[in-house]
Short mmCIF file of C-alpha atoms (C1' of nucleotides) in Angstrom, two decimals:
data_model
loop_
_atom_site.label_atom_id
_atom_site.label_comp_id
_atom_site.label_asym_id
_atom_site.label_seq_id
_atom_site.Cartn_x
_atom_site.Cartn_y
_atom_site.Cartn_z
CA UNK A 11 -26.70 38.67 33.54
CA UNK A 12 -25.14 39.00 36.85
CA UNK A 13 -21.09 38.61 35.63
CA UNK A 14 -20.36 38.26 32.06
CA UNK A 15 -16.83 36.49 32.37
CA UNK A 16 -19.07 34.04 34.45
CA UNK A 17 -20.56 31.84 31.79
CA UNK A 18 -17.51 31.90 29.44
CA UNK A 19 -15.24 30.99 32.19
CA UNK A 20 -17.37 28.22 32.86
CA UNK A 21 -18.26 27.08 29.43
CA UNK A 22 -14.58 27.28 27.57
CA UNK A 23 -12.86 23.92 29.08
CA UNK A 24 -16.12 22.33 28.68
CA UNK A 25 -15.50 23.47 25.12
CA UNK A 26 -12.21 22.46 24.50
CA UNK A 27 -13.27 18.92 25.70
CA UNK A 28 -16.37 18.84 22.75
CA UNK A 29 -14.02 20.16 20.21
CA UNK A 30 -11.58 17.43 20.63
CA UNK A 31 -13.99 14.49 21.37
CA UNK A 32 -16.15 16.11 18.61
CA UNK A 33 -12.77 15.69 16.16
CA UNK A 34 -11.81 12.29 17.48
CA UNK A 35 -15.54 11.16 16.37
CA UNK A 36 -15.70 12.92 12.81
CA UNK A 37 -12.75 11.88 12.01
CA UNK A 38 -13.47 7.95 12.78
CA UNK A 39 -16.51 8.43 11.26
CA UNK A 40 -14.75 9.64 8.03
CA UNK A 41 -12.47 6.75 7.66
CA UNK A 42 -15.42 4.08 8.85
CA UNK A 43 -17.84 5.58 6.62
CA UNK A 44 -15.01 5.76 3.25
CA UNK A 45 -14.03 1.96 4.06
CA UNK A 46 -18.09 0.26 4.97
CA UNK A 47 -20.23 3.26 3.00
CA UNK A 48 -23.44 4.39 5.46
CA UNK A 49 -25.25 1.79 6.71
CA UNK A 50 -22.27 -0.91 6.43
CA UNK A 51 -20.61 1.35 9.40
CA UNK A 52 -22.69 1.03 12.98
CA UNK A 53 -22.15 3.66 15.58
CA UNK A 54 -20.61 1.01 18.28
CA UNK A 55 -17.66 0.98 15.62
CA UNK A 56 -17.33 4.80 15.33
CA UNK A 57 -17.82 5.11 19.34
CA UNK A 58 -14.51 1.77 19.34
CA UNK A 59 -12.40 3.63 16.87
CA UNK A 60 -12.99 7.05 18.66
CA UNK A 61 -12.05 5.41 22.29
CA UNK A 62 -15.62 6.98 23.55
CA UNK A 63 -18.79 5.12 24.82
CA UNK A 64 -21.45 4.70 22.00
CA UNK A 65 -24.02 6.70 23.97
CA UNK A 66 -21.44 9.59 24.02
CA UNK A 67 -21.32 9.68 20.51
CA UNK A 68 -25.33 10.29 20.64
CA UNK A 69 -24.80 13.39 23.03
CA UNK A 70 -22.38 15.01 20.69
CA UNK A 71 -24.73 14.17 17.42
CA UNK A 72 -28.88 13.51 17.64
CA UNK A 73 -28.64 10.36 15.06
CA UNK A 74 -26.24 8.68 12.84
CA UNK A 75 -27.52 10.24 9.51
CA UNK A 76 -26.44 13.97 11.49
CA UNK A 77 -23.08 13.18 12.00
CA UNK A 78 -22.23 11.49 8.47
CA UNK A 79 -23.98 14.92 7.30
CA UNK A 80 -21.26 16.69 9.60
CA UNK A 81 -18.59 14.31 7.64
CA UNK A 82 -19.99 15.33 4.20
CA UNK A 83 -19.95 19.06 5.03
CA UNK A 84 -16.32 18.82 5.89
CA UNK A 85 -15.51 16.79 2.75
CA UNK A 86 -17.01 20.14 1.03
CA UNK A 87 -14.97 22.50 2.39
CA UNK A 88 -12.34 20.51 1.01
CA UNK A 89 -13.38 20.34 -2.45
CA UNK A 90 -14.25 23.97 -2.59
CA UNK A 91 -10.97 24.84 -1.68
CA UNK A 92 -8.40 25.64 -3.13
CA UNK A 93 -7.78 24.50 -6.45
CA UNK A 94 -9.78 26.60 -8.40
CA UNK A 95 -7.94 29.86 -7.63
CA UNK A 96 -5.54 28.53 -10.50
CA UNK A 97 -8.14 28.89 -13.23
CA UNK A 98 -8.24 32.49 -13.68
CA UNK A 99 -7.93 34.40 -16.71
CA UNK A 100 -4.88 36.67 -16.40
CA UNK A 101 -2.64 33.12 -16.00
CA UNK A 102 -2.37 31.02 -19.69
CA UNK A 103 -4.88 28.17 -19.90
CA UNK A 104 -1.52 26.21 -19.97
CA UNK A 105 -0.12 27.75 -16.18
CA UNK A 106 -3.79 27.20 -14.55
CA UNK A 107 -5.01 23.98 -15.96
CA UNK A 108 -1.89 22.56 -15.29
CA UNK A 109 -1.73 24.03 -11.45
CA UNK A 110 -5.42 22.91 -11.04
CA UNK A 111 -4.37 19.28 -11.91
CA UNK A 112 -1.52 19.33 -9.44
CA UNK A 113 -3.93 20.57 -7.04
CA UNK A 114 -6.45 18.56 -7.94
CA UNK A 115 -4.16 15.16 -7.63
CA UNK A 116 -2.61 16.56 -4.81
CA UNK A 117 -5.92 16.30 -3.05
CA UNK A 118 -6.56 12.90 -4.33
CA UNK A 119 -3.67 11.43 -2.71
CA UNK A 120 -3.98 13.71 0.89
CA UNK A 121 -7.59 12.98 1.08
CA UNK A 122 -8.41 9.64 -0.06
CA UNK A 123 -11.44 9.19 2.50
CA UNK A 124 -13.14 12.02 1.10
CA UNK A 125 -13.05 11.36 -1.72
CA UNK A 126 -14.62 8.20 -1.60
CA UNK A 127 -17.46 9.55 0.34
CA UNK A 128 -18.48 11.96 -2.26
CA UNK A 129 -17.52 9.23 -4.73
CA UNK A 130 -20.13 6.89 -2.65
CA UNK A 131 -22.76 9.89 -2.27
CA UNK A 132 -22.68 10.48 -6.03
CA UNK A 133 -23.05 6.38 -6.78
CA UNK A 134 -26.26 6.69 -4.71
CA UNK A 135 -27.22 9.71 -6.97
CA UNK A 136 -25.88 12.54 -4.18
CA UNK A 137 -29.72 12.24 -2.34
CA UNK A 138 -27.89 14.04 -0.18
CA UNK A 139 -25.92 16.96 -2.40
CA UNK A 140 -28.64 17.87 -4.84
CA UNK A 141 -28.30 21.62 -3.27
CA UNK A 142 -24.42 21.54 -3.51
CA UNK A 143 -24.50 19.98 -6.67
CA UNK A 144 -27.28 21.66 -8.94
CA UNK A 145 -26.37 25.43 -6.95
CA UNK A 146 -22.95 25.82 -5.52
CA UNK A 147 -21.34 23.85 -8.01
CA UNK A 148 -22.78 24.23 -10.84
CA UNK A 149 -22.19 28.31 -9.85
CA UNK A 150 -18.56 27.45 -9.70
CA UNK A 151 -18.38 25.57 -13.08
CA UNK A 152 -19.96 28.27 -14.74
CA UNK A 153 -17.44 30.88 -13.66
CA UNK A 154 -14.66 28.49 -14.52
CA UNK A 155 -16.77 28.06 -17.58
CA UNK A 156 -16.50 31.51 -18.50
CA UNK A 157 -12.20 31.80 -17.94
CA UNK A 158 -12.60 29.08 -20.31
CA UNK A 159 -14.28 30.36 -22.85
CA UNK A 160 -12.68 33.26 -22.68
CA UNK A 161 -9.14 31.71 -23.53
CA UNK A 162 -11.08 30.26 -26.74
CA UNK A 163 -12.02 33.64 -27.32
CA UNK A 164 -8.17 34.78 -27.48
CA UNK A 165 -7.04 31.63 -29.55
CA UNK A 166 -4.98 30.54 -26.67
CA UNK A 167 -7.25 26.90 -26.24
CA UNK A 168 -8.91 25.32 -29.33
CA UNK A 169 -13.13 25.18 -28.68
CA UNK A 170 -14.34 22.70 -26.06
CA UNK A 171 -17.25 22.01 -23.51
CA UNK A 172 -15.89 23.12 -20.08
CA UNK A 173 -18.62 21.10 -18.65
CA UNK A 174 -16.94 17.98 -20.14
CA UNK A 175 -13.18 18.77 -19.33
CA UNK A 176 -13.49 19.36 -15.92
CA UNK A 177 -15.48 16.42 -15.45
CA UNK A 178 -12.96 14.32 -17.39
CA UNK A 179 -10.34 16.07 -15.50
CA UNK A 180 -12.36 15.48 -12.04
CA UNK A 181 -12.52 11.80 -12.86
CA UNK A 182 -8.85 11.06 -14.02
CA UNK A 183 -7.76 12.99 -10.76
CA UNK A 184 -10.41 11.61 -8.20
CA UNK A 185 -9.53 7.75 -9.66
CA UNK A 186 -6.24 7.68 -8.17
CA UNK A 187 -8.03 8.12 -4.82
CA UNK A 188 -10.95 6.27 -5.50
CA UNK A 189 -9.86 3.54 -7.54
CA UNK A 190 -6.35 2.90 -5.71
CA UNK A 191 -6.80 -0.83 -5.32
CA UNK A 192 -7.78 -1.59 -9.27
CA UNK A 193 -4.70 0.75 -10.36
CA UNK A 194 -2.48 -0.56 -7.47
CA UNK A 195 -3.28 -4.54 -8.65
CA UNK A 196 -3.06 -3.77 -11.84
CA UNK A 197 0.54 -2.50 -11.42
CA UNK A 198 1.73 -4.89 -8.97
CA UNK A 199 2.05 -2.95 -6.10
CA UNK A 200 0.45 -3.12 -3.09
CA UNK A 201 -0.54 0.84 -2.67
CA UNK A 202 -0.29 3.69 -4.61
CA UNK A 203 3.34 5.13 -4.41
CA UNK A 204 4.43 9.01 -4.56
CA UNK A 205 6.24 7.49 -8.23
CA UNK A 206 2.26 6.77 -9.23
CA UNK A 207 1.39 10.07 -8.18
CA UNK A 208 3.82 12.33 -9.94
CA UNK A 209 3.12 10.04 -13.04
CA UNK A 210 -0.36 10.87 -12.81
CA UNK A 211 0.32 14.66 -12.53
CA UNK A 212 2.18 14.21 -15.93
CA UNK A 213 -0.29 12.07 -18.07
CA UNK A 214 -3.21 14.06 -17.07
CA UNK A 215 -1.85 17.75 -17.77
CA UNK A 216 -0.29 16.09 -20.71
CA UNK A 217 -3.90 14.96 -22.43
CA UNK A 218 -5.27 17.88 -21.67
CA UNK A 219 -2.60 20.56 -22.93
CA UNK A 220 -1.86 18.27 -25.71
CA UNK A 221 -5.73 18.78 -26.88
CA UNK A 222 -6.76 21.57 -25.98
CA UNK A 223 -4.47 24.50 -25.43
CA UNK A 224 -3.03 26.11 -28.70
CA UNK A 225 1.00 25.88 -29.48
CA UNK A 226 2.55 29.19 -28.15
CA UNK A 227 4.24 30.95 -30.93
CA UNK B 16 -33.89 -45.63 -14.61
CA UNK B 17 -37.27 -47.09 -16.55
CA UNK B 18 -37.60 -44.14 -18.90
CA UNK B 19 -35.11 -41.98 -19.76
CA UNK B 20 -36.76 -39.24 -21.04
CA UNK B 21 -38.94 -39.40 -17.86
CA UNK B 22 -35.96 -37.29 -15.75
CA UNK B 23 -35.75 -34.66 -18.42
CA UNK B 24 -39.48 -34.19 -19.05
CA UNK B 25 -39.85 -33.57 -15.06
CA UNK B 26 -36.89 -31.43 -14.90
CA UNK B 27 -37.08 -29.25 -17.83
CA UNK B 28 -40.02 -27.06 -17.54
CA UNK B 29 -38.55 -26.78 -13.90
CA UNK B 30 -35.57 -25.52 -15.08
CA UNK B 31 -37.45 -23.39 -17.12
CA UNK B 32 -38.91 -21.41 -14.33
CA UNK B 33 -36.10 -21.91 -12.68
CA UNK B 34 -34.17 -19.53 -15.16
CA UNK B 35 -36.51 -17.09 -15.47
CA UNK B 36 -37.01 -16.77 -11.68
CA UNK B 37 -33.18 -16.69 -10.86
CA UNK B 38 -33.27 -13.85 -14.05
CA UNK B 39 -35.52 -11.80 -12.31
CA UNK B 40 -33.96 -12.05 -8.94
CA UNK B 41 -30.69 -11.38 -10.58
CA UNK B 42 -31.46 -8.19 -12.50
CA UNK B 43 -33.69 -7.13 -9.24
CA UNK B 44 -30.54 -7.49 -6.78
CA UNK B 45 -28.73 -5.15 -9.84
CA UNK B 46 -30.77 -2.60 -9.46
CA UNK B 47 -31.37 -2.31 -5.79
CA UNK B 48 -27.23 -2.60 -4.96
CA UNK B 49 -26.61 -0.36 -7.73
CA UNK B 50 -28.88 2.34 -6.17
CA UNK B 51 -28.65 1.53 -2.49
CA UNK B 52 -25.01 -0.26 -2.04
CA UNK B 53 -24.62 -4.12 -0.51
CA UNK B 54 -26.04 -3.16 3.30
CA UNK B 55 -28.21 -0.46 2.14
CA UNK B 56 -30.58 -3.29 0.17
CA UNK B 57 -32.71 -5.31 1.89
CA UNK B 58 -33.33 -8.84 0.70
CA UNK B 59 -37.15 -8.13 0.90
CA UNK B 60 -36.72 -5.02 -1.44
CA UNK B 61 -35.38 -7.77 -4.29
CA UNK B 62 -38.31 -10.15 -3.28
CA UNK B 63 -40.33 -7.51 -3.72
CA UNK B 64 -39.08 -5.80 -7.20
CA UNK B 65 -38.72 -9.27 -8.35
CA UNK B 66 -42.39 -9.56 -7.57
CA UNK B 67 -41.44 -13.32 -5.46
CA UNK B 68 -41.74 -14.17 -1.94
CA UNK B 69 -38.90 -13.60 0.26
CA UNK B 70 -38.43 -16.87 1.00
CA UNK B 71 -38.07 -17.72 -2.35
CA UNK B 72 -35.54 -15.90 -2.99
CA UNK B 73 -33.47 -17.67 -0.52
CA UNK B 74 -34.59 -20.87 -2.22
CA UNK B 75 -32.75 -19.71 -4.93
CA UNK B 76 -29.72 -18.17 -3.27
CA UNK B 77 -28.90 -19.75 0.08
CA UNK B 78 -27.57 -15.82 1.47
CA UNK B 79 -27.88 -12.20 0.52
CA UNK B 80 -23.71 -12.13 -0.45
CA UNK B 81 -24.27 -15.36 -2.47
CA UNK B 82 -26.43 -13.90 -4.51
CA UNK B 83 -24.80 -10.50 -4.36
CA UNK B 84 -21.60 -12.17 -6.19
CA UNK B 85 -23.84 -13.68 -8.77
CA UNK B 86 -24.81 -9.86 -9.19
CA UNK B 87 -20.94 -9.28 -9.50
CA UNK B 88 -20.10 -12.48 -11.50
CA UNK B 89 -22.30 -11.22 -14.07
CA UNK B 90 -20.71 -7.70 -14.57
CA UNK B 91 -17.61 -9.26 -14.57
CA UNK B 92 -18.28 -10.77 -17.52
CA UNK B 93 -19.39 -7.60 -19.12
CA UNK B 94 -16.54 -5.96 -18.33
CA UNK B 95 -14.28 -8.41 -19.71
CA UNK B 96 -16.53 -8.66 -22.95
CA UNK B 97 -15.84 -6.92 -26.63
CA UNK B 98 -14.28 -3.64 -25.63
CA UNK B 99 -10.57 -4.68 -25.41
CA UNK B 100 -10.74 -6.76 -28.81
CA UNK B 101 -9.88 -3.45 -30.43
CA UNK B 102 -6.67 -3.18 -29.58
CA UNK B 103 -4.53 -5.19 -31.55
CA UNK B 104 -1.29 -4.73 -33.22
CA UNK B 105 -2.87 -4.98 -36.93
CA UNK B 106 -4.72 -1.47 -35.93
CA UNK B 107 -2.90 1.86 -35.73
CA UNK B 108 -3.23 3.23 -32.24
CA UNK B 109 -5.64 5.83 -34.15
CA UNK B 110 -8.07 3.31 -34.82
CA UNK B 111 -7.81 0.97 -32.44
CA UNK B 112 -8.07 3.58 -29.46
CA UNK B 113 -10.81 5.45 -31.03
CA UNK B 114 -12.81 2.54 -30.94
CA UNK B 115 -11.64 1.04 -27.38
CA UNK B 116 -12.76 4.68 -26.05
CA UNK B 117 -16.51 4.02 -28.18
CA UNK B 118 -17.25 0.71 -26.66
CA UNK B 119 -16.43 1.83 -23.13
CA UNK B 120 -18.78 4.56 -23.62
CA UNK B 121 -21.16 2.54 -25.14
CA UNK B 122 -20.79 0.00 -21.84
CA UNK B 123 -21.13 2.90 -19.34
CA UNK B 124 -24.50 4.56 -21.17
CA UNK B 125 -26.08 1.34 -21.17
CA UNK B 126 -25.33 -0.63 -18.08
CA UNK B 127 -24.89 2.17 -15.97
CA UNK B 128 -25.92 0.16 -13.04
CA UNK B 129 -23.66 -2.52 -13.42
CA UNK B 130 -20.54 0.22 -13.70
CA UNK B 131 -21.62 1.75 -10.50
CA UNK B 132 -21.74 -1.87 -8.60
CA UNK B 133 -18.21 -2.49 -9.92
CA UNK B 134 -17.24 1.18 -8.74
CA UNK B 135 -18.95 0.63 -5.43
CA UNK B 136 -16.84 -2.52 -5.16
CA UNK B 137 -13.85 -0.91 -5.79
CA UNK B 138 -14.32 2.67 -3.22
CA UNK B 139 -14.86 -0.44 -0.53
CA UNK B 140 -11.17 -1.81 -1.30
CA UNK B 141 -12.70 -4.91 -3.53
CA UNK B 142 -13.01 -7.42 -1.17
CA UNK B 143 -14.80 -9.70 -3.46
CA UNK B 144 -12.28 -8.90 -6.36
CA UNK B 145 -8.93 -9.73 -5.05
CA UNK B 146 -8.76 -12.53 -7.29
CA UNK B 147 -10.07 -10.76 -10.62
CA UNK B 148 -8.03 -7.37 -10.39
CA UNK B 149 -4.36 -9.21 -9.41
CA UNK B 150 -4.91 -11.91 -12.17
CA UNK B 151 -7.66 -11.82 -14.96
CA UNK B 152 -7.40 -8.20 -15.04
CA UNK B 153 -3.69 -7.47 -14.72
CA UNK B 154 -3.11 -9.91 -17.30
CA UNK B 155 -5.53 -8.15 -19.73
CA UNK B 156 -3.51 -5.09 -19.19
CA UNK B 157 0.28 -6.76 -19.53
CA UNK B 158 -1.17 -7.49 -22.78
CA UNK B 159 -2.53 -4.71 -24.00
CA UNK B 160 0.36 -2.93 -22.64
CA UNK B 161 2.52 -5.28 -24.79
CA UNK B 162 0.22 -3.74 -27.88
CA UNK B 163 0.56 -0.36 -27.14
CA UNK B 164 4.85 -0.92 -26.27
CA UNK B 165 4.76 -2.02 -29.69
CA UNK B 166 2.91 0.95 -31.29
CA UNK B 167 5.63 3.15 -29.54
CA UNK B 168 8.60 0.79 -30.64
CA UNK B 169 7.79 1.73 -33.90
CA UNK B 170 6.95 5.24 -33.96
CA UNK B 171 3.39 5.55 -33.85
CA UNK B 172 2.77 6.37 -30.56
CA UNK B 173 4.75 8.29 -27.81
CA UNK B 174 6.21 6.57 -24.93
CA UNK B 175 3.28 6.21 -22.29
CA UNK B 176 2.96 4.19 -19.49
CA UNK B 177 0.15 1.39 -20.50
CA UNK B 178 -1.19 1.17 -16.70
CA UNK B 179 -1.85 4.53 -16.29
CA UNK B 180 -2.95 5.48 -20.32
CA UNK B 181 -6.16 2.85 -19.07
CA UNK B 182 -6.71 4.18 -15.85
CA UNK B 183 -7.23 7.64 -17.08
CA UNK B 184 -9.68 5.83 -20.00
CA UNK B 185 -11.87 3.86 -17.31
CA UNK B 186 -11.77 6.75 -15.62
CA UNK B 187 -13.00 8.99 -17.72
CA UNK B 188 -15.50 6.76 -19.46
CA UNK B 189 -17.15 5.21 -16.58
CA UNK B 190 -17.44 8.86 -14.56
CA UNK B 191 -20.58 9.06 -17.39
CA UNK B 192 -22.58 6.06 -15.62
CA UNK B 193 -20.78 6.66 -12.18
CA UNK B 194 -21.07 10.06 -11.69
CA UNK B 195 -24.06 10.96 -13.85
CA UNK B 196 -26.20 12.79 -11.50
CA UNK B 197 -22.84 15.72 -11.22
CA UNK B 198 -22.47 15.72 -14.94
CA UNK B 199 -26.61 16.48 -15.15
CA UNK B 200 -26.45 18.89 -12.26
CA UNK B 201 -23.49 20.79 -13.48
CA UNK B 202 -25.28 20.61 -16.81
CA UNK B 203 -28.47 22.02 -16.10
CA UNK B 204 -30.12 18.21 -16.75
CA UNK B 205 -32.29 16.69 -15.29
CA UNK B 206 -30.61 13.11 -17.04
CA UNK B 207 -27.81 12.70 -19.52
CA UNK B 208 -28.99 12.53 -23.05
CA UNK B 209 -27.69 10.87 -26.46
CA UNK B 210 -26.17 14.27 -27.15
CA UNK B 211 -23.48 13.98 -23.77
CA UNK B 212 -22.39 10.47 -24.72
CA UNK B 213 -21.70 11.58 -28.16
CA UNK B 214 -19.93 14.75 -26.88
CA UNK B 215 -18.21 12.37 -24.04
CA UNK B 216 -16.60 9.95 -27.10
CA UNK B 217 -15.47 12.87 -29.06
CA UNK B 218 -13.53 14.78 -25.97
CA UNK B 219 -11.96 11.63 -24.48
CA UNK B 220 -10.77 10.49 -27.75
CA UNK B 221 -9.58 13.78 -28.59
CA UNK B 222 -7.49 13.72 -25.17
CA UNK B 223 -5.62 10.43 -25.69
CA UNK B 224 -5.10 11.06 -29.54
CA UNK B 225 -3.64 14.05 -29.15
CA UNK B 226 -1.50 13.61 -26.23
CA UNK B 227 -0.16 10.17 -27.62
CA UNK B 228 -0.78 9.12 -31.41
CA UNK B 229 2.03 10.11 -33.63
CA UNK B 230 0.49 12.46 -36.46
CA UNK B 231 0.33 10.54 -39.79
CA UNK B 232 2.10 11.80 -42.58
"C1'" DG C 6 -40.73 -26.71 -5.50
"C1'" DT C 7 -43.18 -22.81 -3.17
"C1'" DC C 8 -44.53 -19.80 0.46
"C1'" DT C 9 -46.22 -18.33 5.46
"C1'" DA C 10 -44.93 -17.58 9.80
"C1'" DT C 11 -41.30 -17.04 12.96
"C1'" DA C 12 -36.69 -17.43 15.37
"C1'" DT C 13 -32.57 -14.85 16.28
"C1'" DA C 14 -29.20 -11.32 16.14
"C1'" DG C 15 -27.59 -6.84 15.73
"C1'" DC C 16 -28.36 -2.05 15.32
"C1'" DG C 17 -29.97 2.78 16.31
"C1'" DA C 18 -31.45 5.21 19.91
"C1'" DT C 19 -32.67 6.36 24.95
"C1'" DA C 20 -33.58 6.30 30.03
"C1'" DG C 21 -31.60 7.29 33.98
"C1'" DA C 22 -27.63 6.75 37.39
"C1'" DC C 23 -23.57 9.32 38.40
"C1'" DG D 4 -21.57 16.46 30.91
"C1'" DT D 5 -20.69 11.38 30.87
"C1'" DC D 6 -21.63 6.55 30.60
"C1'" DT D 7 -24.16 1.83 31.69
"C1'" DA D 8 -27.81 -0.85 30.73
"C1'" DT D 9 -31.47 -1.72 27.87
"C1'" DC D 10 -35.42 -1.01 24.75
"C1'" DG D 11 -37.66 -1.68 20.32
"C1'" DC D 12 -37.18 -2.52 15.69
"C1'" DT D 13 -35.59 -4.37 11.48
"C1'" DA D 14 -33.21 -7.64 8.71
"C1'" DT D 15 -31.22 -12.17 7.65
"C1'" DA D 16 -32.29 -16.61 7.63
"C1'" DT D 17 -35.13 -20.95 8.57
"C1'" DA D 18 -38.72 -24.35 9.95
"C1'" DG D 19 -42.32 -26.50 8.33
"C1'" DA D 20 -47.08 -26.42 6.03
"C1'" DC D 21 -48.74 -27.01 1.39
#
DNA sequence: GTCTATATAGCGATAGAC
DNA sequence: GTCTATCGCTATATAGAC
């Protein structure tokens, strides 16, 4: 209480030096955790890949479970980003579902990790996402839902269940990140090039145009 | 080398139990790494839902991966089973795609847990499926690729790339066992019913019909 | 062939020096 | 705030009785 600038003075380098050991870990974490799943990733690993003692690791998070809970919450951020700011109803279903795909495979291919994570957490029915899941998504589906329905209301999309397309459209998009290795062998490559990418992009808006949005003129 | 029958009589009924315990082990070990991944089961768990000693299940398998590949021989051959006999050049892409697209649904509603072993297999860079995704399965797809070249040769379909047309229908068929719990959650379910699957055959054929089959007529 | 009892290793977590 | 040394537990695997 004596000196206010005391404390911050005296806390911000200590700061600085948490945020960045705090990023080295969660972001070993994420790529040990998207490569060996939860419990086939020990914390001695996460400490070797981070360049920190193991016991360091502990300081920064209380037990292994909090910090691949501080991974997932990350991965979350990402997925509520930005791509949904496409689907709005004053663009044609055409403009946004075709901009939500782009964004949608653009996030495959950026964030593989992640995506393999949430893959994982779902595979293990999401014990830890039932709140995102059943609430915060769900919410979000059910406005997207509703731009959706709307464009069947104008004639601009024939009828459909927006509950099914975006999940088929989440799947296509997520299996170039999740799947890489089956679609990589079964084109003979050894990883996923930008060509697979941008071929992607096209075969997916193209399915779901073709079906569901209505001929202009 | 007095009797022959003698060998057979004492081995038989041994065999017998032999095939029901290795059964029970077997579709045990399915479960548990379905729900809980390869290092998230515990070999005691499988004793245990197999209702056997833990010892004996070691008799049986001489280590946990052994008998985890046994696990993944098995879906292997489930995977490579009836679906793909559809698509043949006798059969307009119509047909033969409408029913490729039924029997993968059909697969994913009911072995769910053997689709989300394969899938966990897969997010961990398939390790144990080097083998199976650069030959057995990349030859299943020149040829079917060969199939579908020749529906486009003559008109009935629209150029496509083969490797990517089946990714997108794996994809989207499998995220029905794989990613269940997000399809319930973002459905208001509690579990996916008859009704989703039927809905889920109807939308992805619609999606690869109309983007690719050449109308008749 | 079957099962009990146990050896051994590796992991998550912590105590305590600095 | 940081790190070394170590604890206690759990899990794979086995030895050996039946």
């Amino acid at each position: 209480m004596v000196e206010g600038p005391v404390t911050d003075e005296a806390v911000r380098p200590a700061g600085q030096v948490r945020r960045a050991r705090v990023g080295r870990i969660l972001k070993a974490a994420e790529r040990l955790f998207a490569a060996n799943g939860f419990e086939g990733t020990t914390t001695a690993d996460i400490a070797a890949l981070a360049k920190l003692p193991k016991a360091n690791v502990y300081y920064y998070f209380p037990t292994k479970e909090k910090l691949y809970l501080a991974v997932l919450d990350r991965i979350l951020d990402l997925w509520l980003g930005e791509a949904d700011i496409w689907i709005v109803p004053s663009r044609g279903p055409r403009e946004a579902l075709t901009n939500y795909i782009r964004a949608k495979i653009d996030l495959a291919r950026e964030h593989p990790e992640a995506s393999r994570i949430y893959a994982s957490e779902l595979l293990r029915g999401a014990p830890h996402l039932t709140g995102y899941l059943h609430i915060t998504l769900r919410n979000r589906v059910m406005v997207l839902g509703k731009v959706i329905d709307g464009w069947v209301a104008q004639g601009l999309m024939h009828p459909v269940d927006p509950v099914h397309l975006l999940s088929c459209i989440w799947a296509m998009t997520q299996t170039y990140a999740d799947f890489a290795v089956q679609i990589a062998a079964i084109s003979g490559k050894m990883t996923l090039d930008d060509d697979v990418f941008v071929r992607a992009t096209h075969i997916v808006t193209r399915m779901v145009t073709a079906a569901f949005v209505v001929e202009a003129g």
